[in-house]
Short mmCIF file of C-alpha atoms in Angstrom, two decimals:
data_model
loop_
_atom_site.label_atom_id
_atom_site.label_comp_id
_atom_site.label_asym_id
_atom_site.label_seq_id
_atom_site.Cartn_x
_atom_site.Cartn_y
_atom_site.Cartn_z
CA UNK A 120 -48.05 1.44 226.98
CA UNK A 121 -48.16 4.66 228.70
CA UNK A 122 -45.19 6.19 226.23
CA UNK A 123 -47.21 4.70 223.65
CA UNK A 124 -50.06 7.19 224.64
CA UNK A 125 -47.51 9.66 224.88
CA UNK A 126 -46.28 9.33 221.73
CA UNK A 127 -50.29 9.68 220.55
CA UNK A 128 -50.71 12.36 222.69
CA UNK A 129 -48.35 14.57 221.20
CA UNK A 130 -48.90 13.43 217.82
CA UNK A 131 -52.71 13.88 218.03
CA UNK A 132 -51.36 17.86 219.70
CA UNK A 133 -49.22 18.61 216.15
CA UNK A 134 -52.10 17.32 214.02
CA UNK A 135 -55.27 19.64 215.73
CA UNK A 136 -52.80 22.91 216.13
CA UNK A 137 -53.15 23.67 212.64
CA UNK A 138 -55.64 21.44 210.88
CA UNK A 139 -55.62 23.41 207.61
CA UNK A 140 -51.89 22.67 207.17
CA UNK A 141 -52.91 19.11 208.44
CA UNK A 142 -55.05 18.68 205.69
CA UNK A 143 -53.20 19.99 203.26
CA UNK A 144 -50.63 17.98 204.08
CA UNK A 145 -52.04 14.74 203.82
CA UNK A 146 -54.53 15.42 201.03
CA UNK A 147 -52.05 13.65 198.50
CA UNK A 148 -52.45 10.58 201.25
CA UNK A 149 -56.43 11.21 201.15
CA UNK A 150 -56.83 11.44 196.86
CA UNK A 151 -54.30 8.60 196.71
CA UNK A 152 -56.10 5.99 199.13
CA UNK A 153 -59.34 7.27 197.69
CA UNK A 154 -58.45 6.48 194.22
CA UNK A 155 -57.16 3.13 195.17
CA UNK A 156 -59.91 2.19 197.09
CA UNK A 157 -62.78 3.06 194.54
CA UNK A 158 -61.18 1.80 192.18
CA UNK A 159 -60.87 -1.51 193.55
CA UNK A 160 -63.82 -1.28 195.12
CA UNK A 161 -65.72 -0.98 192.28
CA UNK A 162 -64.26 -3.36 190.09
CA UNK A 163 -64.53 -5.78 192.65
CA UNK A 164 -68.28 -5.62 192.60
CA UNK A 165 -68.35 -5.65 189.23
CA UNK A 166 -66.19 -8.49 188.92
CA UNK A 167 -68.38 -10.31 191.68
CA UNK A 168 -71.67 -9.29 189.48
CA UNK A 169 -69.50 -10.78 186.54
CA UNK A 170 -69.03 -13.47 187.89
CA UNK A 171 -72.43 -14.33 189.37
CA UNK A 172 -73.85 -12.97 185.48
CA UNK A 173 -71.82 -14.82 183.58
CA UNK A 174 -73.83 -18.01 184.55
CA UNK A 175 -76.77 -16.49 182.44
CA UNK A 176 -76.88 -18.74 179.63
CA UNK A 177 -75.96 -21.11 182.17
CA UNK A 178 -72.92 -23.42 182.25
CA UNK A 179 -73.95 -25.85 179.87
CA UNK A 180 -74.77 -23.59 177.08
CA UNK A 181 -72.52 -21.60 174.42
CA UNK A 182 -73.68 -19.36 171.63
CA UNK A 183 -72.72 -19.60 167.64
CA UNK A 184 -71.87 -15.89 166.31
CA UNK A 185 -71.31 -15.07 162.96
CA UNK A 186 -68.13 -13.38 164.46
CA UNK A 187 -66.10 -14.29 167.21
CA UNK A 188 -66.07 -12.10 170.09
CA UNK A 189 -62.81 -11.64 171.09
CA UNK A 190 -61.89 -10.15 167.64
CA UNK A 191 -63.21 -7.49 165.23
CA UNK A 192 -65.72 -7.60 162.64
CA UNK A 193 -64.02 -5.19 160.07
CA UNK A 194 -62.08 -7.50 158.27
CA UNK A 195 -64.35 -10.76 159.06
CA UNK A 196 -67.88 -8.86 158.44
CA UNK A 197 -66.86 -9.38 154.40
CA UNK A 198 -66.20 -12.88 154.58
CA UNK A 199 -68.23 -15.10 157.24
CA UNK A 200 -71.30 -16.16 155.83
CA UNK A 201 -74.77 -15.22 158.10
CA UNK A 202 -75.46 -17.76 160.17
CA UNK A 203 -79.21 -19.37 159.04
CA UNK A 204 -82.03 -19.65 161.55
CA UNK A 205 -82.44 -23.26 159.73
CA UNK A 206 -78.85 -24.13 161.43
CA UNK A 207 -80.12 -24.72 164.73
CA UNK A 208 -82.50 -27.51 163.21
CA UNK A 209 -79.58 -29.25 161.43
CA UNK A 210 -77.49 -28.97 164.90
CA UNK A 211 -79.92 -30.79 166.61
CA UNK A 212 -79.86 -33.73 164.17
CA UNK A 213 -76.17 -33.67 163.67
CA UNK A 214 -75.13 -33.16 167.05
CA UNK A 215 -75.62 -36.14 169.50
CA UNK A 216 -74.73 -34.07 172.46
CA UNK A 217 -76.78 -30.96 171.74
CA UNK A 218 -80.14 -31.15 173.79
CA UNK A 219 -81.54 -28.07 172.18
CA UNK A 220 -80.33 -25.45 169.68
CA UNK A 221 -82.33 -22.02 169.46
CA UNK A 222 -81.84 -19.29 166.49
CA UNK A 223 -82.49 -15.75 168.08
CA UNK A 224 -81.99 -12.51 166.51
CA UNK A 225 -83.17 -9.28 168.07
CA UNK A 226 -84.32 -5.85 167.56
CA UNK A 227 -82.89 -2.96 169.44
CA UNK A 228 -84.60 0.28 170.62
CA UNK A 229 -88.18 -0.94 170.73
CA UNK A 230 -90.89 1.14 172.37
CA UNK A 231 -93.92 -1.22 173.58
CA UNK A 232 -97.79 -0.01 173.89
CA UNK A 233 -101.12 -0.34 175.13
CA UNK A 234 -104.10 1.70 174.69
CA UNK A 235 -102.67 5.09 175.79
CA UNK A 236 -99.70 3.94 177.42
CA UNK A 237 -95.98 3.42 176.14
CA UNK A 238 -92.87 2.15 177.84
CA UNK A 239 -90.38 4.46 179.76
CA UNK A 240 -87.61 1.96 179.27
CA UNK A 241 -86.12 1.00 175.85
CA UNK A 242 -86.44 -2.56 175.05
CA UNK A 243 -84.93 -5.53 173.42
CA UNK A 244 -86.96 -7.45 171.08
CA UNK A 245 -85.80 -10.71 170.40
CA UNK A 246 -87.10 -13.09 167.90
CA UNK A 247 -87.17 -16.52 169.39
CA UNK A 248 -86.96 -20.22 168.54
CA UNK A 249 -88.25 -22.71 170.84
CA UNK A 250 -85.99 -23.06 174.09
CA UNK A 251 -84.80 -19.39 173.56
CA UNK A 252 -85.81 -18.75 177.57
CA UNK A 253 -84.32 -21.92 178.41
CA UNK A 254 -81.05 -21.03 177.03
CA UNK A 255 -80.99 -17.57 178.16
CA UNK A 256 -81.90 -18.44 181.92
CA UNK A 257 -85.14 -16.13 181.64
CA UNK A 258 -87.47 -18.36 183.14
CA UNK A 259 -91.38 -17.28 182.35
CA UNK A 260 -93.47 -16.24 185.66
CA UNK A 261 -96.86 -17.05 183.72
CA UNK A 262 -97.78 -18.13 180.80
CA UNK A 263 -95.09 -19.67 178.11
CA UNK A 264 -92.44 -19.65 175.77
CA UNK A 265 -92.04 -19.19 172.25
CA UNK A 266 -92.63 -22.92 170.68
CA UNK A 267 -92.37 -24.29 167.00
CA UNK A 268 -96.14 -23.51 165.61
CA UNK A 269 -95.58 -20.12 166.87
CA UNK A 270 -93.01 -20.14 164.26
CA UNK A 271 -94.16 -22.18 161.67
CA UNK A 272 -97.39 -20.02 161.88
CA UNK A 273 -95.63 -16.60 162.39
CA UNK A 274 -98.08 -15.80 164.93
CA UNK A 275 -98.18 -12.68 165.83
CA UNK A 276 -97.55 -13.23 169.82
CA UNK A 277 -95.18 -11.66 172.49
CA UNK A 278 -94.08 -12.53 175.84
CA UNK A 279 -92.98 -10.00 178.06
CA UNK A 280 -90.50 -8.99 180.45
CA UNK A 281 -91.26 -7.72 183.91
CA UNK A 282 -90.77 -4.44 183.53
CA UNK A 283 -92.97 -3.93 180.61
CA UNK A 284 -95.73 -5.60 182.98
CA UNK A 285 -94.99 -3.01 184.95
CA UNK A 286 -95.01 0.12 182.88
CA UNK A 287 -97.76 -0.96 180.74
CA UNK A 288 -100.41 -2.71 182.65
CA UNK A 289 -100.24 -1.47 186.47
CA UNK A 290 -102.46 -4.18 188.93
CA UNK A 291 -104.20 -4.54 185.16
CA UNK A 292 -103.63 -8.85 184.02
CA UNK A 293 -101.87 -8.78 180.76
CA UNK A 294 -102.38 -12.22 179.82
CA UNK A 295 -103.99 -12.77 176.37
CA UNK A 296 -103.91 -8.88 176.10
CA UNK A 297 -102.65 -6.94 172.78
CA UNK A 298 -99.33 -4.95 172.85
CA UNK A 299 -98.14 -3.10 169.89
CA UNK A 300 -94.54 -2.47 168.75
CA UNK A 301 -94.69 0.06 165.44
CA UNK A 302 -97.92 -0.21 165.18
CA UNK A 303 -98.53 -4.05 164.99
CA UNK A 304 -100.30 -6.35 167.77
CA UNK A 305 -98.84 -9.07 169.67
CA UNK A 306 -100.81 -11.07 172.06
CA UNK A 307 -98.99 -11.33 175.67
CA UNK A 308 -98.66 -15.25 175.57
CA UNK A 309 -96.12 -14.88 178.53
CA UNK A 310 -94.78 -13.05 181.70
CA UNK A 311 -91.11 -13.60 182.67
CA UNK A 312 -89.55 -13.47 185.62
CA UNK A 313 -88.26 -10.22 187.37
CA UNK A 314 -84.60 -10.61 186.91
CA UNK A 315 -83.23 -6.97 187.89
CA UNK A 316 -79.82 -5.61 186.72
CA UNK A 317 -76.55 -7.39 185.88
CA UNK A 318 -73.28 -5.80 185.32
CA UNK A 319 -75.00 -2.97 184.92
CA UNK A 320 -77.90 -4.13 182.42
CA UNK A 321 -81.41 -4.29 183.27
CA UNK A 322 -82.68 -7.40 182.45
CA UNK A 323 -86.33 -6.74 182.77
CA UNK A 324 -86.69 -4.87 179.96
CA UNK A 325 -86.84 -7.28 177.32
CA UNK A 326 -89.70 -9.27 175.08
CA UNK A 327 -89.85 -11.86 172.69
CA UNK A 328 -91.59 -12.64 169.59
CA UNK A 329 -90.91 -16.07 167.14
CA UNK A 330 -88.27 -15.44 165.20
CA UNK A 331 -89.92 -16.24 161.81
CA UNK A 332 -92.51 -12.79 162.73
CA UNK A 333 -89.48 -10.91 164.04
CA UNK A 334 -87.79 -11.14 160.37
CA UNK A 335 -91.14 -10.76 158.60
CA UNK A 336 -92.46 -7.59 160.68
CA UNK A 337 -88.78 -5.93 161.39
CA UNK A 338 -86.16 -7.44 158.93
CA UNK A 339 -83.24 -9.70 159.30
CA UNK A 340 -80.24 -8.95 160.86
CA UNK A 341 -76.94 -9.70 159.66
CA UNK A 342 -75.93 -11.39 163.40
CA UNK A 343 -78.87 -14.41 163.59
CA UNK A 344 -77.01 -16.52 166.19
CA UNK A 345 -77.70 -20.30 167.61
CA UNK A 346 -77.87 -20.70 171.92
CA UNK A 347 -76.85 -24.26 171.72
CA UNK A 348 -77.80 -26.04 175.69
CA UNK A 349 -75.78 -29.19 175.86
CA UNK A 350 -76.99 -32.75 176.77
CA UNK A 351 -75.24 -32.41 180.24
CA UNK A 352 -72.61 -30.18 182.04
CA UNK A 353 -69.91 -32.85 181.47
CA UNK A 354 -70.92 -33.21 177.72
CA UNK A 355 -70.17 -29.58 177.33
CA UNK A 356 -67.17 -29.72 175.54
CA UNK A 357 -68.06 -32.50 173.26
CA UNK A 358 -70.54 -30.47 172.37
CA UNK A 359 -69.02 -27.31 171.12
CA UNK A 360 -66.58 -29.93 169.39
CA UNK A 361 -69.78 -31.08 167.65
CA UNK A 362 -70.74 -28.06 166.70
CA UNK A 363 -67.57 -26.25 165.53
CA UNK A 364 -66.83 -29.51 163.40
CA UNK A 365 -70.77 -29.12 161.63
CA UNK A 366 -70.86 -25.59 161.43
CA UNK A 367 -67.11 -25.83 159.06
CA UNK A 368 -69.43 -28.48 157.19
CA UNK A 369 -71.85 -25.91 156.69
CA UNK A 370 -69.58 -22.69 155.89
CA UNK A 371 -67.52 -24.68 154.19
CA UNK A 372 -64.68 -23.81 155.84
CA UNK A 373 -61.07 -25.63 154.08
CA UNK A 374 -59.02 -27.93 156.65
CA UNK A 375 -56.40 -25.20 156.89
CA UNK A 376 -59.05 -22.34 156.91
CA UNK A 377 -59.72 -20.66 160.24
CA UNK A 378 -63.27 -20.92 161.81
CA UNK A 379 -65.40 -18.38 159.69
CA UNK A 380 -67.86 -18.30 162.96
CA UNK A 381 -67.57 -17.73 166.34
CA UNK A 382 -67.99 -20.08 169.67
CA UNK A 383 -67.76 -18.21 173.07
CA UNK A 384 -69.04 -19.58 176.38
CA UNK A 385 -69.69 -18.01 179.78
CA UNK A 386 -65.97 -18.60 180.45
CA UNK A 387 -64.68 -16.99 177.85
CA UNK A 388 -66.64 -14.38 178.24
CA UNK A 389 -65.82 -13.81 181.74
CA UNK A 390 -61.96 -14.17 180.85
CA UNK A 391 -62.44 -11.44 178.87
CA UNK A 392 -64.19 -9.09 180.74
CA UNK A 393 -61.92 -10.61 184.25
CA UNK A 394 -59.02 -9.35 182.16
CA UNK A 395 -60.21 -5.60 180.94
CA UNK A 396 -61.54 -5.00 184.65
CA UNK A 397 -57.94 -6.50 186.20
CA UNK A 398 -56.42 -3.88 183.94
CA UNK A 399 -58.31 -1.18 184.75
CA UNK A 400 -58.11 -1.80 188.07
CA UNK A 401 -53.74 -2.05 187.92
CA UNK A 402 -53.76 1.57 185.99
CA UNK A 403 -56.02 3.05 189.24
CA UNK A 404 -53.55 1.52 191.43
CA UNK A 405 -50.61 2.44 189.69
CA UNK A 406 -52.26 6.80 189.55
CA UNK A 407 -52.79 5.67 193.07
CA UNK A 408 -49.41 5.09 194.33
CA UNK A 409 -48.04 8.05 192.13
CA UNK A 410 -50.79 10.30 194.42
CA UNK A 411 -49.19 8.41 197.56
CA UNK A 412 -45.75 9.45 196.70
CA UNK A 413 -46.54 12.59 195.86
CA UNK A 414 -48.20 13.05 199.18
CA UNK A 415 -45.09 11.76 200.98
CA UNK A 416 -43.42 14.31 199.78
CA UNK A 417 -45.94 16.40 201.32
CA UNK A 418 -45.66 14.89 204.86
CA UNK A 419 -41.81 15.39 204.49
CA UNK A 420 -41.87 18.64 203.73
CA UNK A 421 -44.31 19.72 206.84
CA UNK A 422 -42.01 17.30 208.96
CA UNK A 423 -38.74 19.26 208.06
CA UNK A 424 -41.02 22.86 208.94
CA UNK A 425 -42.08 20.95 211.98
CA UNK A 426 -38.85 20.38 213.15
CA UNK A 427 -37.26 23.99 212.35
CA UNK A 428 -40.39 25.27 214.38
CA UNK A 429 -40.02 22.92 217.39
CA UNK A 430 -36.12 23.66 217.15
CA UNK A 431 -36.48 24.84 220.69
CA UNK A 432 -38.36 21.93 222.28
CA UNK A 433 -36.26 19.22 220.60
CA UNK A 434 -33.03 21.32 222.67
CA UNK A 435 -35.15 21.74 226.16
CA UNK A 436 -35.82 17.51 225.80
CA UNK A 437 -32.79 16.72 225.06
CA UNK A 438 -31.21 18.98 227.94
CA UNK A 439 -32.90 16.87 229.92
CA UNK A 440 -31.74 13.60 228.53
CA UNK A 441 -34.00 12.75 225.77
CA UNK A 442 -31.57 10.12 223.46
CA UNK A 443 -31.31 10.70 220.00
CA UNK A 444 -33.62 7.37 219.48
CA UNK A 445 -36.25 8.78 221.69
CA UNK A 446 -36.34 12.06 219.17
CA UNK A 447 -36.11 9.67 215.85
CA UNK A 448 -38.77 7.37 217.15
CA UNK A 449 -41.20 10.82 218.27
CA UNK A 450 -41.03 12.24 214.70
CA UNK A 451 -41.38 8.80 213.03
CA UNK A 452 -44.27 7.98 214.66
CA UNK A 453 -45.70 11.43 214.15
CA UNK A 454 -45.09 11.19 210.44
CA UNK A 455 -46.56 8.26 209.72
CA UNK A 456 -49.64 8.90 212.45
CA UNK A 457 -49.99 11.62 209.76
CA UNK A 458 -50.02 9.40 206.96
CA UNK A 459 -52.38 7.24 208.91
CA UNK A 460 -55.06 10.10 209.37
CA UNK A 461 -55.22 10.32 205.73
CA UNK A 462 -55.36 6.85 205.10
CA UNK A 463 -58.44 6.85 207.37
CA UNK A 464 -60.28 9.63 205.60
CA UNK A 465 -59.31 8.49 202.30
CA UNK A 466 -60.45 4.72 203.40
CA UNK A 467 -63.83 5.94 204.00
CA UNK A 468 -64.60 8.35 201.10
CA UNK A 469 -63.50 5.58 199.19
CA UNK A 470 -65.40 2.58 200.10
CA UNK A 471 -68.31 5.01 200.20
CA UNK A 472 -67.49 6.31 196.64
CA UNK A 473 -67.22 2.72 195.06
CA UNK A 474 -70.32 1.28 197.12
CA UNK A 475 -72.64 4.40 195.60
CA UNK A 476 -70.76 3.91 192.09
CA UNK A 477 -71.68 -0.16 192.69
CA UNK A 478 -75.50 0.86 193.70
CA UNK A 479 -75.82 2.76 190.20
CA UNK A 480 -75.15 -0.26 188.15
CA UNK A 481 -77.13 -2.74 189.88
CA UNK A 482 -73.80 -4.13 191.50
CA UNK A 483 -73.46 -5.95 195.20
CA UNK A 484 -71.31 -3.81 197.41
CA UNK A 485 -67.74 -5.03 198.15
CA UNK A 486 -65.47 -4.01 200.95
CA UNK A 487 -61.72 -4.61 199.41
CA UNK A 488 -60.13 -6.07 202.35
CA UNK A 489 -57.00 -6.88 200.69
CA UNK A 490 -56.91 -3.35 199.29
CA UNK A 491 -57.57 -1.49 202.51
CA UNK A 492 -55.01 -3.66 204.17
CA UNK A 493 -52.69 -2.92 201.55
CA UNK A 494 -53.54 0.46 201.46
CA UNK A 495 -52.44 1.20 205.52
CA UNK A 496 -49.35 -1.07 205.08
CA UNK A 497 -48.24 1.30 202.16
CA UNK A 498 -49.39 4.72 204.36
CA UNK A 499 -47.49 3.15 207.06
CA UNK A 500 -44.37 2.60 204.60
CA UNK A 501 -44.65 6.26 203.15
CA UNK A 502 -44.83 7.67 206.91
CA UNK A 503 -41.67 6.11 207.82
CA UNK A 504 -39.55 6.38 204.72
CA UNK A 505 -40.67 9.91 204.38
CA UNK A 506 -40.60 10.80 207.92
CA UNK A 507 -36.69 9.20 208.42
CA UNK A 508 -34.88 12.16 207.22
CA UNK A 509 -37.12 14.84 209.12
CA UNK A 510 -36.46 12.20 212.11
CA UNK A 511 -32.68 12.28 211.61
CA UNK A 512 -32.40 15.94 211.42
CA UNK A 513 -34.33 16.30 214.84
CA UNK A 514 -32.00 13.61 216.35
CA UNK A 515 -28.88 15.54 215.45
CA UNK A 516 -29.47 18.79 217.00
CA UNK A 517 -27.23 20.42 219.28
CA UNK A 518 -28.96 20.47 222.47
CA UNK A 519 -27.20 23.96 222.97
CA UNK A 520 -27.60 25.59 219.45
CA UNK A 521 -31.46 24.58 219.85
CA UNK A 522 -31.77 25.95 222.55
CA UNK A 523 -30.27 29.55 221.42
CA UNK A 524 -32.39 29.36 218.26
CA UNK A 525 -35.17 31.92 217.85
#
């Protein structure tokens, strides 16, 4: 233990006598374990808010696009038919395991007010069927949801999402109040929930109108999609069978024809988004190690100008019987306590990097423990491989030429 403190010691000595050189040193250590770790770091959280997101239209509902997602619409955008708002009616008649089927469309870019007040934040209209909340896992705070006679009478009412509560209407009630959007009234019908960001999307600021006034007021869209619940978790899949098979009926799609619609769930979207961040977060590993490397060249370098400078030390210890092992071992464990000292710093500028990266976007922070612990395994590595022939050299002196050397 004691030549374990030694060893420390001495190391700890070499570091502090010229900390500018120090730092230098190991600053390809410190970008490289800084990179790594953000990186990670921050795709972990994002992956965890995924994750945790991905359950928003909850895990017994899918949505019907007019394209599917993981393709693009180029090519498709000339030949699938719109999807109708009417299809979600005919879906709940054809479809014994469908519970409830909701047409939505939206509006982007819409700028809420009332009396001399206007929203900060840039919302989402959506025009709503009944069950669009349901589907959507925005549960309403006060009030209700969009129904059918909303619809059928294209009434002209809203409900709101939290943060337009909170931008428009202070300690104010906004029940049965009057909001405009371009200049035409909605009555506030409706409060929803605060939800707060997810993967980096505020979720507050949205509203929702019926559908039916939505296309009268604003226009249609050319991407009117179906949220389709199921009857029951387990009668998901029979479901989206269901579906798919009525929704060929409807397009018309040719037994050998491929789907002229899309289906995606919250698993397939997740996949998708699993598999972009997983790549992203291999290609900031991979500049990562490159940094690493790079900086072990670094720590050899200063080893080898450590050792011609302590030339004369390394021939008074081993005058005195110092074994070649002892000397291999001492500039070994010096290189890769080097190595470690930039693993530290970098370790800590880089879980703080990703947890303020993950606080901008809403995200949980994560601590990568497998990366960290990967991360000092590989600084340890670099030390010793890169340290070995500086090591050797030392070892090999002449005790008597060392000792003559100026």
């Amino acid at each position: 233990m004691n030549y374990l403190f030694e060893l420390i010691k001495i190391a700890t000595t070499q570091l502090t006598a010229n900390k500018m050189r120090s730092f230098l040193t190991t600053l390809g250590i410190i970008l490289g374990v800084w990179f790594v770790i953000s990186i990670v770091s921050i795709m972990d959280a994002f992956t965890a808010n995924l994750l945790a997101s991905s359950a928003g239209l909850g895990p017994d509902v899918f949505q019907v696009d007019r394209y599917p997602r993981n393709q693009g619409r180029r090519d498709q955008r000339r030949f699938n038919p719109r999807i109708d708002k009417s299809v979600s009616k005919r879906l709940m008649e054809k479809c014994p395991h469908v519970l409830i089927a909701a047409a939505e469309d939206s509006k982007n870019s819409a700028t809420l007010t009332y009396l001399d007040r206007k929203t900060n934040s840039i919302f989402t209209l959506y025009g709503a069927q009944k069950g669009f909340q349901l589907n959507n896992n925005w549960p309403i705070d006060r009030g209700r949801d969009i129904n059918d006679d909303d619809n059928l009478s294209n009434r002209n009412v809203i409900v709101l999402g939290y943060a337009a509560v909170k931008e428009l209407f202070y300690d104010r009630d906004p029940m049965g109040e009057y909001v405009k959007i371009d200049g035409k009234s909605y009555k506030v019908i409706g409060i929803m929930k605060e939800q707060g960001n997810q993967f980096g999307q505020n979720r507050d600021v949205q509203a929702a109108i019926p559908l039916n006034t939505l296309h009268r007021d604003f226009g249609e869209s050319d991407r009117v999609r179906v949220t389709v619940r199921a009857t029951a978790f387990v009668d998901r899949f029979k479901a989206i069978d269901e579906v798919r098979n009525e929704m060929r009926l409807i397009n018309k799609d040719g037994p050998t024809e491929p789907d002229s619609f899309g289906i995606w769930t919250n698993e397939s979207s997740a996949e998708g988004m699993t598999n972009v961040l997983n790549m992203t977060t291999l290609g900031g590993s991979i500049l990562g190690l490159i940094a690493l490397f790079v900086g072990g060249i670094g720590v050899m370098n200063i080893m080898l100008a450590s050792v011609k400078e302590r030339t004369k030390e390394i021939g008074i210890r081993k005058s005195l019987g110092a074994k070649k092992r002892t000397i291999l071992f001492q500039f070994i464990f010096e290189s890769s306590f080097l190595c470690l000292f930039g693993c530290f710093i970098g370790l800590v500028v880089g879980i703080f990097t990703g947890w303020i990266v993950s606080f901008f976007f809403g995200n949980p922070p994560v601590l990568p423990y497998g990366a960290t612990l990967t991360a000092i395994i590989a600084t340890s590595f670099i030390g010793i491989g890169f340290g070995t022939y500086p090591a050797w050299k030392a070892a090999r002196l002449d005790p008597i030429e060392a000792l003559r050397y100026e």
